[in-house]
Coordinates of C-alpha atoms in Angstrom, one line a residue:
M1 CA 0.0 0.0 0.0
N2 CA 1.5 3.3 -1.0
S3 CA 2.1 6.1 1.4
I4 CA -0.6 8.4 -0.1
T5 CA -3.2 5.8 0.5
K6 CA -2.1 5.2 4.0
K7 CA -2.2 8.9 4.7
W8 CA -5.7 9.1 3.3
I9 CA -6.9 6.2 5.4
R10 CA -5.3 7.7 8.5
G11 CA -6.2 11.3 7.8
S12 CA -9.6 11.0 6.1
L13 CA -11.3 7.6 6.2
L14 CA -10.6 6.9 9.9
I15 CA -11.8 10.4 10.8
I16 CA -15.0 9.8 8.9
I17 CA -15.5 6.5 10.6
L18 CA -14.8 8.0 14.0
L19 CA -17.2 10.9 13.4
L20 CA -19.9 8.4 12.3
V21 CA -19.4 6.2 15.4
V22 CA -19.6 9.3 17.6
S23 CA -22.7 10.5 15.7
E24 CA -24.3 7.1 16.0
G25 CA -23.7 7.0 19.7
V26 CA -25.1 10.4 20.2
F27 CA -28.1 9.7 18.0
I28 CA -29.0 6.4 19.7
F29 CA -28.6 7.9 23.1
A30 CA -30.8 10.8 22.2
L31 CA -33.3 8.5 20.5
R32 CA -33.6 6.1 23.5
S33 CA -33.8 9.1 25.9
S34 CA -36.6 10.6 23.8
Y35 CA -38.6 7.3 23.4
F36 CA -38.2 6.4 27.1
Q37 CA -39.1 9.9 28.1
E38 CA -42.4 9.6 26.2
V39 CA -43.2 6.3 27.9
E40 CA -42.4 7.8 31.3
N41 CA -44.6 10.8 30.6
A42 CA -47.4 8.4 29.5
L43 CA -47.2 6.5 32.8
I44 CA -47.0 9.6 34.9
N45 CA -49.9 11.1 33.1
R46 CA -52.1 8.1 34.0
I47 CA -51.0 8.4 37.6
N48 CA -51.8 12.2 37.6
S49 CA -55.2 11.4 36.1
I50 CA -56.0 9.1 39.0
K51 CA -54.6 11.8 41.4
A52 CA -57.0 14.3 39.9
T53 CA -59.9 11.9 40.3
L54 CA -59.1 11.4 44.0
K55 CA -58.7 15.1 44.5
A56 CA -62.0 15.8 42.9
T57 CA -63.9 13.5 45.3
G58 CA -63.1 15.8 48.1
D59 CA -62.9 14.7 51.8
I60 CA -64.2 11.2 51.8
S61 CA -63.7 8.4 54.2
A62 CA -60.7 6.0 53.9
E63 CA -63.1 3.2 53.2
N64 CA -64.8 5.0 50.3
R65 CA -61.4 6.1 49.0
E66 CA -60.3 2.5 49.0
L67 CA -63.5 1.4 47.1
L68 CA -62.9 4.2 44.6
L69 CA -59.3 3.0 44.0
F70 CA -60.4 -0.6 43.5
G71 CA -63.1 0.7 41.0
I72 CA -60.5 2.7 39.1
V73 CA -58.2 -0.3 38.8
S74 CA -61.0 -2.7 37.7
E75 CA -62.4 -0.3 35.2
F76 CA -59.0 0.9 33.8
S77 CA -59.6 1.4 30.1
E78 CA -56.1 1.0 28.8
K79 CA -55.4 -2.5 29.9
D80 CA -54.0 -3.4 26.5
K81 CA -51.2 -0.9 27.0
F82 CA -50.7 -0.5 30.7
E83 CA -51.3 -2.5 33.9
L84 CA -52.4 -0.5 37.0
M85 CA -51.7 -1.9 40.4
L86 CA -52.6 -1.2 44.0
V87 CA -49.9 -1.9 46.6
D88 CA -50.3 -2.3 50.3
N89 CA -47.9 -0.9 53.0
N90 CA -45.7 -4.1 52.8
G91 CA -45.2 -3.7 49.1
F92 CA -47.5 -6.5 48.1
I93 CA -49.9 -6.1 45.2
V94 CA -53.5 -6.2 46.3
A95 CA -55.2 -5.6 42.9
T96 CA -54.3 -5.2 39.2
S97 CA -56.2 -3.9 36.2
S98 CA -55.6 -7.3 34.5
G99 CA -57.0 -9.2 37.5
F100 CA -53.7 -11.1 37.8
R101 CA -51.8 -10.7 41.1
P102 CA -48.1 -11.5 40.4
S103 CA -45.7 -12.6 43.1
D104 CA -42.6 -11.0 41.6
S105 CA -40.1 -10.0 44.2
Q106 CA -39.1 -7.1 42.0
H107 CA -42.3 -5.3 43.0
I108 CA -41.2 -5.4 46.6
K109 CA -37.9 -3.8 45.6
D110 CA -39.8 -1.1 43.7
F111 CA -41.9 -0.3 46.7
N112 CA -39.0 -0.1 49.1
A113 CA -36.9 2.0 46.7
A114 CA -39.8 4.4 46.2
I115 CA -40.0 4.9 50.0
D116 CA -36.3 5.5 50.2
S117 CA -36.1 7.9 47.3
H118 CA -38.5 10.4 48.8
E119 CA -39.6 11.3 45.3
E120 CA -43.2 11.7 44.2
F121 CA -42.7 9.3 41.3
Y122 CA -40.2 6.5 41.4
I123 CA -39.4 5.2 37.9
Q124 CA -37.5 2.0 37.1
T125 CA -36.8 -0.1 34.0
Y126 CA -36.1 -3.8 34.4
S127 CA -36.5 -7.2 32.8
S128 CA -39.4 -9.5 33.9
Q129 CA -39.1 -13.2 34.5
I130 CA -39.7 -13.8 30.8
R131 CA -36.9 -11.4 29.9
E132 CA -39.3 -8.7 28.7
K133 CA -38.3 -5.1 29.2
I134 CA -40.7 -3.3 31.6
M135 CA -40.9 0.3 32.8
S136 CA -42.7 1.0 36.1
V137 CA -43.8 4.1 37.9
T138 CA -44.6 3.9 41.7
Y139 CA -46.6 6.6 43.4
L140 CA -47.0 6.7 47.2
L141 CA -50.5 8.0 48.1
N142 CA -50.7 11.2 50.1
N143 CA -53.6 9.7 52.1
P144 CA -53.1 6.0 52.2
T145 CA -55.8 3.6 53.4
E146 CA -55.4 0.6 55.6
D147 CA -55.0 -1.8 52.6
I148 CA -53.7 0.6 49.9
Y149 CA -50.5 2.5 50.3
A150 CA -49.3 3.1 46.7
L151 CA -50.2 3.1 43.1
R152 CA -48.0 1.3 40.6
I153 CA -48.4 1.4 36.8
I154 CA -46.2 -0.7 34.4
T155 CA -45.9 -1.2 30.6
S156 CA -43.9 -3.2 28.3
I157 CA -41.2 -1.3 26.3
K158 CA -40.6 -4.3 24.0
R159 CA -42.1 -2.5 21.0
V160 CA -40.3 0.7 21.9
E161 CA -37.0 -1.3 22.0
E162 CA -37.9 -2.9 18.6
E163 CA -38.7 0.4 17.0
I164 CA -35.4 1.9 18.4
N165 CA -33.5 -1.1 17.0
I166 CA -35.1 -0.7 13.6
I167 CA -34.2 3.0 13.5
F168 CA -30.7 2.1 14.8
G169 CA -30.4 -0.5 12.0
F170 CA -31.4 2.1 9.3
S171 CA -28.9 4.6 10.8
L172 CA -26.2 1.9 10.8
L173 CA -27.0 1.2 7.2
A174 CA -26.8 4.9 6.4
A175 CA -23.5 5.1 8.2
F176 CA -22.1 2.1 6.3
T177 CA -23.4 3.6 3.1
V178 CA -21.5 6.8 3.8
I179 CA -18.3 4.9 4.7
A180 CA -18.6 2.7 1.5
F181 CA -19.2 5.8 -0.6
S182 CA -16.3 7.6 1.0
A183 CA -14.0 4.6 0.5
I184 CA -15.0 4.1 -3.1
S185 CA -14.9 7.8 -4.0
G186 CA -11.6 8.2 -2.0
S187 CA -10.1 5.2 -3.7
Y188 CA -11.0 6.6 -7.1
F189 CA -9.6 9.9 -6.1
I190 CA -6.4 8.3 -4.8
R191 CA -6.0 6.3 -7.9
S192 CA -6.5 9.4 -10.0
I193 CA -3.5 10.9 -8.2
V194 CA -1.3 7.8 -7.5
S195 CA -1.4 6.4 -11.1
P196 CA -0.1 9.6 -12.8
I197 CA 2.4 10.1 -10.0
H198 CA 3.8 6.7 -10.6
L199 CA 4.0 7.5 -14.3
I200 CA 5.5 10.9 -13.6
K201 CA 8.1 9.2 -11.3
E202 CA 9.1 6.7 -13.9
T203 CA 9.4 9.4 -16.5
A204 CA 11.4 11.6 -14.1
D205 CA 13.8 8.7 -13.4
K206 CA 14.4 8.3 -17.1
I207 CA 15.0 12.0 -17.5
S208 CA 17.4 12.0 -14.5
K209 CA 19.4 9.2 -16.3
G210 CA 19.8 11.3 -19.4
D211 CA 16.9 10.1 -21.5
F212 CA 15.6 13.6 -22.5
D213 CA 13.2 12.1 -25.1
A214 CA 11.1 10.5 -22.3
R215 CA 7.6 12.1 -22.1
I216 CA 4.6 11.6 -20.0
P217 CA 1.7 10.5 -22.3
Q218 CA -0.9 13.2 -22.7
N219 CA -4.2 12.0 -21.1
N220 CA -7.4 13.9 -21.0
K221 CA -8.0 12.4 -17.5
Y222 CA -5.0 14.4 -16.2
D223 CA -6.5 17.8 -15.8
E224 CA -6.0 20.7 -13.6
E225 CA -2.9 20.4 -11.3
I226 CA -1.8 16.9 -12.4
G227 CA -2.2 17.9 -16.0
H228 CA -0.2 21.1 -15.5
L229 CA 2.5 19.1 -13.7
C230 CA 2.7 16.6 -16.6
D231 CA 3.0 19.5 -19.0
T232 CA 5.7 21.2 -16.9
I233 CA 7.7 18.0 -16.7
N234 CA 7.4 17.4 -20.5
N235 CA 8.5 21.0 -21.1
M236 CA 11.3 20.5 -18.7
A237 CA 12.5 17.4 -20.5
Q238 CA 12.2 19.2 -23.8
E239 CA 14.3 22.1 -22.5
L240 CA 16.8 19.8 -20.9
G241 CA 17.1 18.0 -24.3
K242 CA 17.7 21.3 -26.0
N243 CA 20.2 22.4 -23.4
D244 CA 22.0 19.0 -23.8
E245 CA 22.1 19.5 -27.5
L246 CA 23.5 23.1 -27.0
K247 CA 26.0 21.7 -24.5
N248 CA 27.2 19.1 -27.0
E249 CA 27.3 21.7 -29.8
F250 CA 29.2 24.0 -27.4
I251 CA 31.7 21.3 -26.5
S252 CA 32.3 20.5 -30.2
S253 CA 32.5 24.2 -31.0
I254 CA 34.8 25.2 -28.2
S255 CA 37.0 22.1 -28.9
H256 CA 37.4 23.3 -32.4
E257 CA 37.9 26.9 -31.3
L258 CA 40.6 25.8 -28.8
R259 CA 42.2 23.4 -31.3
T260 CA 42.7 26.0 -34.0
P261 CA 44.9 28.5 -32.0
L262 CA 46.7 25.6 -30.3
T263 CA 47.5 24.0 -33.7
A264 CA 48.8 27.4 -34.9
I265 CA 50.9 27.9 -31.8
K266 CA 52.3 24.4 -32.0
G267 CA 53.0 24.6 -35.8
W268 CA 54.8 28.0 -35.5
A269 CA 56.7 26.8 -32.4
E270 CA 58.0 23.9 -34.4
T271 CA 58.8 26.1 -37.4
M272 CA 60.7 28.6 -35.1
N273 CA 62.5 25.8 -33.5
A274 CA 63.8 24.5 -36.9
T275 CA 65.0 27.9 -38.3
N276 CA 67.3 30.7 -37.5
D277 CA 65.7 33.1 -40.0
L278 CA 65.0 36.4 -38.1
Q279 CA 61.9 37.3 -40.2
T280 CA 60.4 33.9 -39.7
L281 CA 61.0 34.1 -36.0
Q282 CA 59.4 37.6 -35.7
K283 CA 56.3 36.5 -37.7
G284 CA 56.0 33.3 -35.6
T285 CA 56.3 35.3 -32.4
Q286 CA 53.5 37.7 -33.5
I287 CA 51.2 34.8 -34.5
I288 CA 51.8 32.9 -31.3
L289 CA 51.2 36.1 -29.2
G290 CA 48.0 36.8 -31.2
E291 CA 46.7 33.2 -30.8
T292 CA 47.6 33.2 -27.1
D293 CA 45.6 36.5 -26.7
R294 CA 42.7 34.9 -28.5
L295 CA 42.9 31.8 -26.3
S296 CA 43.1 34.0 -23.2
A297 CA 40.1 36.0 -24.2
M298 CA 38.1 32.9 -24.9
V299 CA 39.0 31.3 -21.5
E300 CA 38.3 34.6 -19.7
N301 CA 34.8 34.8 -21.3
L302 CA 34.1 31.2 -20.2
L303 CA 35.3 32.0 -16.7
D304 CA 33.3 35.2 -16.5
F305 CA 30.1 33.5 -17.7
S306 CA 30.6 30.7 -15.2
R307 CA 31.0 33.2 -12.4
L308 CA 27.9 35.1 -13.5
Q309 CA 25.9 31.8 -13.6
N310 CA 27.1 31.0 -10.1
A311 CA 26.5 34.6 -8.8
S312 CA 30.2 34.7 -7.8
L313 CA 31.3 37.5 -10.1
S314 CA 32.1 40.6 -8.1
L315 CA 31.6 44.1 -9.5
T316 CA 33.5 47.2 -8.6
K317 CA 31.0 49.9 -9.4
E318 CA 32.1 53.5 -9.7
K319 CA 31.0 56.5 -11.5
V320 CA 32.1 55.9 -15.1
D321 CA 31.9 58.2 -18.2
L322 CA 30.1 55.9 -20.6
V323 CA 31.1 58.0 -23.6
A324 CA 34.8 57.5 -22.9
E325 CA 34.4 53.7 -22.5
V326 CA 32.5 53.4 -25.8
Y327 CA 35.2 55.5 -27.5
E328 CA 38.0 53.4 -26.1
A329 CA 36.4 50.2 -27.4
I330 CA 36.0 51.7 -30.8
L331 CA 39.7 52.7 -30.9
M332 CA 40.6 49.1 -30.0
Y333 CA 38.7 47.7 -32.9
A334 CA 39.5 50.3 -35.4
P335 CA 42.6 48.4 -36.8
Q336 CA 40.5 45.2 -37.3
A337 CA 37.7 47.1 -39.0
E338 CA 40.2 48.8 -41.3
K339 CA 41.6 45.4 -42.4
K340 CA 38.1 44.3 -43.3
N341 CA 37.3 47.7 -45.0
V342 CA 34.5 48.3 -42.5
K343 CA 33.9 51.8 -41.4
I344 CA 32.9 52.5 -37.7
N345 CA 30.7 55.6 -37.5
F346 CA 30.4 57.2 -34.1
E347 CA 29.4 60.8 -33.4
E348 CA 30.8 61.4 -29.9
P349 CA 28.3 63.3 -27.7
D350 CA 29.6 66.6 -26.3
I351 CA 28.5 65.8 -22.7
F352 CA 29.6 63.4 -20.0
I353 CA 27.2 60.5 -19.5
P354 CA 28.0 59.1 -16.1
V355 CA 26.7 55.7 -15.0
M356 CA 27.4 53.6 -11.9
A357 CA 29.1 50.6 -13.4
D358 CA 32.1 48.3 -13.4
K359 CA 34.4 50.0 -15.9
S360 CA 36.1 46.8 -17.1
R361 CA 32.8 44.9 -17.5
I362 CA 31.2 47.7 -19.5
K363 CA 34.2 47.8 -21.8
Q364 CA 33.9 44.0 -22.1
V365 CA 30.3 44.5 -23.2
M366 CA 31.3 47.0 -25.9
I367 CA 34.1 44.7 -27.1
N368 CA 31.8 41.8 -27.4
L369 CA 29.2 43.8 -29.3
L370 CA 31.8 45.3 -31.7
D371 CA 33.4 41.9 -32.2
N372 CA 30.0 40.4 -33.1
A373 CA 29.2 43.3 -35.4
L374 CA 32.5 43.2 -37.2
K375 CA 32.4 39.4 -37.5
Y376 CA 29.0 39.5 -39.4
S377 CA 29.5 42.7 -41.4
Y378 CA 30.1 42.5 -45.1
P379 CA 33.3 44.0 -46.4
N380 CA 33.0 47.7 -47.4
S381 CA 30.0 48.2 -45.1
D382 CA 29.5 50.4 -42.0
I383 CA 28.9 49.9 -38.3
D384 CA 26.9 52.7 -36.7
I385 CA 27.3 53.4 -33.0
N386 CA 24.8 55.7 -31.4
M387 CA 24.0 56.9 -27.9
Y388 CA 20.5 58.1 -27.0
M389 CA 19.6 60.0 -23.9
N390 CA 16.2 59.7 -22.3
K391 CA 15.9 62.6 -19.9
Q392 CA 12.4 61.6 -18.8
N393 CA 13.5 58.5 -17.0
S394 CA 17.3 59.3 -16.8
T395 CA 18.6 56.5 -19.0
V396 CA 21.0 56.1 -21.8
R397 CA 20.9 53.6 -24.7
V398 CA 24.0 52.5 -26.6
E399 CA 23.3 51.0 -30.0
V400 CA 25.7 49.0 -32.2
K401 CA 24.3 48.5 -35.6
D402 CA 25.8 46.6 -38.5
Y403 CA 24.6 46.1 -42.0
G404 CA 25.7 42.5 -42.5
K405 CA 24.1 39.0 -42.6
G406 CA 21.5 39.8 -39.9
I407 CA 19.9 37.1 -37.7
H408 CA 17.4 34.5 -39.0
P409 CA 13.9 35.0 -37.6
D410 CA 14.0 31.6 -36.0
D411 CA 17.1 32.6 -34.0
I412 CA 16.2 36.1 -32.9
E413 CA 14.7 35.0 -29.6
K414 CA 17.5 32.5 -28.8
V415 CA 20.7 34.2 -29.5
K416 CA 21.0 35.5 -25.9
Q417 CA 20.9 32.0 -24.6
K418 CA 24.2 30.4 -23.5
F419 CA 26.0 28.2 -26.0
Y420 CA 23.4 29.0 -28.7
K421 CA 24.7 29.4 -32.2
G422 CA 22.2 30.3 -34.9
K423 CA 22.0 29.5 -38.6
G424 CA 25.1 30.7 -40.4
A425 CA 26.9 31.4 -37.1
K426 CA 30.7 31.8 -37.5
Q427 CA 33.4 30.6 -35.1
G428 CA 33.0 31.4 -31.5
S429 CA 31.9 29.8 -28.2
G430 CA 28.3 30.9 -28.4
I431 CA 28.4 32.7 -25.0
G432 CA 29.4 36.2 -26.1
L433 CA 25.8 37.7 -26.3
A434 CA 24.7 35.6 -23.3
L435 CA 27.6 37.2 -21.3
V436 CA 26.6 40.7 -22.5
N437 CA 23.0 40.0 -21.4
E438 CA 24.1 38.8 -17.9
I439 CA 26.5 41.7 -17.3
I440 CA 23.9 44.3 -18.3
K441 CA 21.3 42.6 -16.2
I442 CA 23.4 42.7 -13.0
H443 CA 24.0 46.4 -13.7
G444 CA 20.2 46.8 -13.6
G445 CA 19.9 47.5 -17.3
T446 CA 18.4 45.8 -20.4
F447 CA 19.9 44.3 -23.5
D448 CA 17.8 44.2 -26.7
I449 CA 18.4 42.8 -30.2
E450 CA 16.6 43.8 -33.4
S451 CA 17.4 42.4 -36.8
E452 CA 16.2 42.0 -40.4
Y453 CA 17.6 38.9 -42.0
K454 CA 20.4 39.7 -44.6
K455 CA 20.0 43.5 -44.0
Y456 CA 21.0 44.6 -40.5
T457 CA 21.4 43.8 -36.9
S458 CA 21.0 46.3 -34.0
M459 CA 22.2 45.4 -30.6
S460 CA 21.7 47.9 -27.7
F461 CA 21.9 48.1 -24.0
T462 CA 20.3 50.6 -21.6
L463 CA 21.7 51.8 -18.3
K464 CA 20.6 54.3 -15.6
V465 CA 22.3 57.7 -15.7
V466 CA 23.6 59.1 -12.5
R467 CA 23.7 62.7 -13.6
T468 CA 24.8 64.6 -16.7
M469 CA 27.2 67.5 -17.1
K470 CA 27.6 69.7 -20.1
G471 CA 31.0 70.2 -21.6
K472 CA 34.2 68.1 -21.7

């Protein structure tokens, strides 16, 4: 038995059973009390009726009162329901409405108990010699005669007991029906949860072992929360599969990216080792230094992105002139742009634009954006760099726009994801734009990309301005 079923039995079904048992007990107690009270009232009413008759006769002699009592007993009209008795001062029955004088010792006990109780009516329930339930009411006369000291009326409560038992039986049947319905509906409900949970667990186990193609079958019975959970897990498996593919592509890509400069370094090192030609040595040294710088930049990007993902990258924020940082990045890339016959257009603003930022990280953002723009620009094209101030909300937007291959519409929403390389992507690790996005995000800014395939790509980031000052 699974734990959910056990918890349901302990937490719900047992509580329902306990409540029904308590309810049955209270109901039967109230029912018996009500029925027995009605019988008591009926017996007492008959005694009170005789009391009223005696009172109505006024002050008569004891002998006449005795005759009157014998007459009342002999002419008692409800002999089929009750039995009226006259009792002497020793507790013996001297007359009954049925004409039968029993010699039951229980009667003596009733009489003595009635005297000791000092109550007007002494009521008792007992079983007769034939095991029939009897209720009796004993009344001690206020003016007893020589032979009559008390009135006693009894009735059988067998039918009352039978009626109570019938009602009790129906109430038990109703209780068992409630329990059965609760058990059946609860079992169905538990199965509707446990079955998909087992299926979800099996699928999750497969996913945890690397089977990202595992899916929970779509079932119309799984609606609401269970259905949403199944959809979420299926989406998770799909995204994990995509990430796994991206990871594999990244490993393949980064292996190639690392192998290329290493091959160049090794090849030129071997060449330099085998020659004494000064020109060859100088050229080899330049190539090795250049490839080493490329390797270092690539590894640094990977480390930075890893620190960002683990929230361990520390920023040293200070007031930075964003215009100066943009201009320095342009100067760094000017030689590479010139080699490719790409013109970088930048109209430097005549104001300071101070932002609170990590100077080296903002420069890293600009370098990545310029590197990306230059990489995909056609020869003899332009790269436009613009800075837009928004005085209303005190922000500045820096845009880097190239007129090259553009981004395919299928890739525009994904190029900021880590390791993603879109259609027609050139060499690289696939984390440059993801790194830009993360750096701008931790600076409290936004990074946006617009592109029209085979026409242009505009990448921009927005930061909060601290304050502006005119002049330089």
